[in-house]
PDB file of C-alpha atoms in Angstrom:
ATOM      1  CA  MET A   1      12.298   3.356   3.513  1.00  0.00           C
ATOM      2  CA  ALA A   2      13.042   4.342   7.114  1.00  0.00           C
ATOM      3  CA  ASP A   3      13.602   2.351  10.295  1.00  0.00           C
ATOM      4  CA  ALA A   4      14.074   2.741  14.049  1.00  0.00           C
ATOM      5  CA  ASP A   5      17.749   3.688  13.598  1.00  0.00           C
ATOM      6  CA  ASP A   6      16.671   6.616  11.397  1.00  0.00           C
ATOM      7  CA  VAL A   7      14.152   7.727  14.033  1.00  0.00           C
ATOM      8  CA  ARG A   8      16.855   7.625  16.706  1.00  0.00           C
ATOM      9  CA  ARG A   9      19.436   9.486  14.603  1.00  0.00           C
ATOM     10  CA  LEU A  10      16.981  12.208  13.533  1.00  0.00           C
ATOM     11  CA  ALA A  11      15.429  12.710  16.969  1.00  0.00           C
ATOM     12  CA  LEU A  12      18.764  12.895  18.781  1.00  0.00           C
ATOM     13  CA  ALA A  13      20.035  15.489  16.287  1.00  0.00           C
ATOM     14  CA  LEU A  14      17.448  17.983  17.615  1.00  0.00           C
ATOM     15  CA  PRO A  15      18.242  20.293  20.552  1.00  0.00           C
ATOM     16  CA  GLU A  16      17.589  19.123  24.122  1.00  0.00           C
ATOM     17  CA  VAL A  17      16.130  15.741  23.152  1.00  0.00           C
ATOM     18  CA  VAL A  18      16.251  12.968  25.735  1.00  0.00           C
ATOM     19  CA  GLU A  19      15.810   9.288  24.939  1.00  0.00           C
ATOM     20  CA  ILE A  20      13.788   7.419  27.554  1.00  0.00           C
ATOM     21  CA  ASP A  21      14.806   3.829  28.281  1.00  0.00           C
ATOM     22  CA  SER A  22      12.279   1.517  26.607  1.00  0.00           C
ATOM     23  CA  ASP A  23      11.998  -1.704  24.641  1.00  0.00           C
ATOM     24  CA  GLY A  24      11.817   0.375  21.459  1.00  0.00           C
ATOM     25  CA  PHE A  25      12.445   4.104  21.134  1.00  0.00           C
ATOM     26  CA  ASP A  26      10.941   7.019  23.084  1.00  0.00           C
ATOM     27  CA  PHE A  27      12.061  10.622  22.643  1.00  0.00           C
ATOM     28  CA  ARG A  28      11.106  13.695  24.641  1.00  0.00           C
ATOM     29  CA  VAL A  29      11.850  17.375  24.711  1.00  0.00           C
ATOM     30  CA  GLY A  30      10.967  19.552  27.692  1.00  0.00           C
ATOM     31  CA  ASN A  31       9.645  16.349  29.341  1.00  0.00           C
ATOM     32  CA  LYS A  32       7.041  15.945  26.564  1.00  0.00           C
ATOM     33  CA  GLY A  33       6.984  12.989  24.201  1.00  0.00           C
ATOM     34  CA  PHE A  34       7.093  13.719  20.483  1.00  0.00           C
ATOM     35  CA  VAL A  35       7.967  10.360  18.860  1.00  0.00           C
ATOM     36  CA  TRP A  36       8.002   6.825  20.272  1.00  0.00           C
ATOM     37  CA  SER A  37       7.579   3.228  19.173  1.00  0.00           C
ATOM     38  CA  TYR A  38       4.032   1.934  18.944  1.00  0.00           C
ATOM     39  CA  PRO A  39       2.867  -0.180  21.905  1.00  0.00           C
ATOM     40  CA  GLU A  40       0.508  -2.491  20.022  1.00  0.00           C
ATOM     41  CA  ARG A  41      -2.262  -3.962  22.138  1.00  0.00           C
ATOM     42  CA  VAL A  42      -4.172  -6.984  20.894  1.00  0.00           C
ATOM     43  CA  PRO A  43      -6.928  -8.278  23.201  1.00  0.00           C
ATOM     44  CA  GLY A  44      -5.860 -11.420  25.033  1.00  0.00           C
ATOM     45  CA  LYS A  45      -2.169 -10.955  24.204  1.00  0.00           C
ATOM     46  CA  PRO A  46       0.669  -9.087  25.934  1.00  0.00           C
ATOM     47  CA  ARG A  47       1.509  -5.598  24.681  1.00  0.00           C
ATOM     48  CA  ARG A  48       4.081  -5.701  21.882  1.00  0.00           C
ATOM     49  CA  ILE A  49       6.442  -2.808  21.143  1.00  0.00           C
ATOM     50  CA  ARG A  50       6.520  -2.223  17.383  1.00  0.00           C
ATOM     51  CA  THR A  51       9.735  -0.526  16.279  1.00  0.00           C
ATOM     52  CA  ASP A  52       8.516  -0.547  12.666  1.00  0.00           C
ATOM     53  CA  VAL A  53       5.747   1.896  13.628  1.00  0.00           C
ATOM     54  CA  ALA A  54       6.336   5.330  15.163  1.00  0.00           C
ATOM     55  CA  VAL A  55       3.762   7.269  17.164  1.00  0.00           C
ATOM     56  CA  LEU A  56       4.038  10.970  16.307  1.00  0.00           C
ATOM     57  CA  PHE A  57       2.624  14.025  18.041  1.00  0.00           C
ATOM     58  CA  VAL A  58       0.762  16.065  15.403  1.00  0.00           C
ATOM     59  CA  GLY A  59      -0.647  18.996  17.363  1.00  0.00           C
ATOM     60  CA  ASP A  60      -4.380  18.785  16.804  1.00  0.00           C
ATOM     61  CA  GLU A  61      -7.272  16.751  15.418  1.00  0.00           C
ATOM     62  CA  ALA A  62      -7.348  18.660  12.110  1.00  0.00           C
ATOM     63  CA  GLU A  63      -3.727  17.781  11.339  1.00  0.00           C
ATOM     64  CA  LYS A  64      -4.323  14.196  12.444  1.00  0.00           C
ATOM     65  CA  GLN A  65      -7.287  13.813  10.099  1.00  0.00           C
ATOM     66  CA  ALA A  66      -5.429  15.480   7.219  1.00  0.00           C
ATOM     67  CA  LEU A  67      -2.580  12.963   7.524  1.00  0.00           C
ATOM     68  CA  LEU A  68      -4.874   9.953   7.962  1.00  0.00           C
ATOM     69  CA  LEU A  69      -7.078  10.863   5.008  1.00  0.00           C
ATOM     70  CA  GLY A  70      -4.336  12.251   2.781  1.00  0.00           C
ATOM     71  CA  GLU A  71      -1.784   9.463   3.160  1.00  0.00           C
ATOM     72  CA  PRO A  72      -3.446   6.268   4.403  1.00  0.00           C
ATOM     73  CA  ALA A  73      -0.497   4.159   3.202  1.00  0.00           C
ATOM     74  CA  LEU A  74       1.743   5.985   5.708  1.00  0.00           C
ATOM     75  CA  PHE A  75      -0.510   6.874   8.637  1.00  0.00           C
ATOM     76  CA  PHE A  76      -3.084   5.066  10.745  1.00  0.00           C
ATOM     77  CA  THR A  77      -4.687   5.227  14.160  1.00  0.00           C
ATOM     78  CA  THR A  78      -6.489   2.943  16.592  1.00  0.00           C
ATOM     79  CA  PRO A  79      -9.471   3.503  18.908  1.00  0.00           C
ATOM     80  CA  GLY A  80      -7.075   3.844  21.851  1.00  0.00           C
ATOM     81  CA  TYR A  81      -5.776   7.060  20.290  1.00  0.00           C
ATOM     82  CA  ASP A  82      -9.200   8.615  19.618  1.00  0.00           C
ATOM     83  CA  GLY A  83      -9.247  12.243  20.700  1.00  0.00           C
ATOM     84  CA  LEU A  84      -5.465  12.416  21.007  1.00  0.00           C
ATOM     85  CA  PRO A  85      -3.258  14.450  18.623  1.00  0.00           C
ATOM     86  CA  LEU A  86      -1.232  11.358  17.682  1.00  0.00           C
ATOM     87  CA  VAL A  87      -0.835   9.238  14.552  1.00  0.00           C
ATOM     88  CA  MET A  88       1.007   6.044  13.848  1.00  0.00           C
ATOM     89  CA  LEU A  89       3.514   6.067  10.993  1.00  0.00           C
ATOM     90  CA  ARG A  90       4.553   2.941   9.076  1.00  0.00           C
ATOM     91  CA  LEU A  91       8.325   3.408   8.958  1.00  0.00           C
ATOM     92  CA  PRO A  92       9.004   1.009   6.041  1.00  0.00           C
ATOM     93  CA  GLU A  93       6.660   3.132   3.879  1.00  0.00           C
ATOM     94  CA  VAL A  94       8.188   6.566   4.547  1.00  0.00           C
ATOM     95  CA  SER A  95      11.294   8.158   3.060  1.00  0.00           C
ATOM     96  CA  VAL A  96      14.013   9.313   5.428  1.00  0.00           C
ATOM     97  CA  ASP A  97      13.556  12.910   4.193  1.00  0.00           C
ATOM     98  CA  ARG A  98       9.843  12.832   4.998  1.00  0.00           C
ATOM     99  CA  LEU A  99      10.550  11.183   8.349  1.00  0.00           C
ATOM    100  CA  GLU A 100      12.941  14.006   9.194  1.00  0.00           C
ATOM    101  CA  GLU A 101      10.247  16.574   8.379  1.00  0.00           C
ATOM    102  CA  LEU A 102       7.649  14.764  10.517  1.00  0.00           C
ATOM    103  CA  ILE A 103       9.968  14.307  13.504  1.00  0.00           C
ATOM    104  CA  THR A 104      11.133  17.920  13.332  1.00  0.00           C
ATOM    105  CA  ASP A 105       7.522  19.174  13.202  1.00  0.00           C
ATOM    106  CA  ALA A 106       6.564  16.988  16.183  1.00  0.00           C
ATOM    107  CA  TRP A 107       9.615  18.215  18.118  1.00  0.00           C
ATOM    108  CA  ARG A 108       8.850  21.849  17.292  1.00  0.00           C
ATOM    109  CA  MET A 109       5.293  21.527  18.637  1.00  0.00           C
ATOM    110  CA  ARG A 110       6.474  19.972  21.920  1.00  0.00           C
ATOM    111  CA  ALA A 111       9.693  21.893  22.591  1.00  0.00           C
ATOM    112  CA  PRO A 112       9.675  24.811  25.016  1.00  0.00           C
ATOM    113  CA  GLU A 113       9.477  28.117  23.160  1.00  0.00           C
ATOM    114  CA  ASP A 114      13.024  29.138  24.117  1.00  0.00           C
ATOM    115  CA  VAL A 115      14.335  25.857  22.630  1.00  0.00           C
ATOM    116  CA  ALA A 116      12.221  25.696  19.477  1.00  0.00           C
ATOM    117  CA  GLY A 117      12.853  29.339  18.748  1.00  0.00           C
TER     118      GLY A 117
END
């Protein structure tokens, strides 16, 4: 079981990561977001920042679909994210080891080549 503190610790351990001031968490590398807290939007209600759900950059639609179909207990999406290489991750359902792998992969895909190596 992981939480927002694990996201913060793991993201900040990666090279050249910057945390953007937000109501939840929001991490960038090379000015590109790779993991942030889910801004849940429910019609007729104000946006709510969910720190129990992380939005992760996954690179492309194929990877997104593989995660959504392969592990529906962990990953989900909403119509607002259609066509975007992003998935939502239920933090209470994921192990810290798996979270580290997912955050590192997202960082690697967004980091400048000279940083990601």
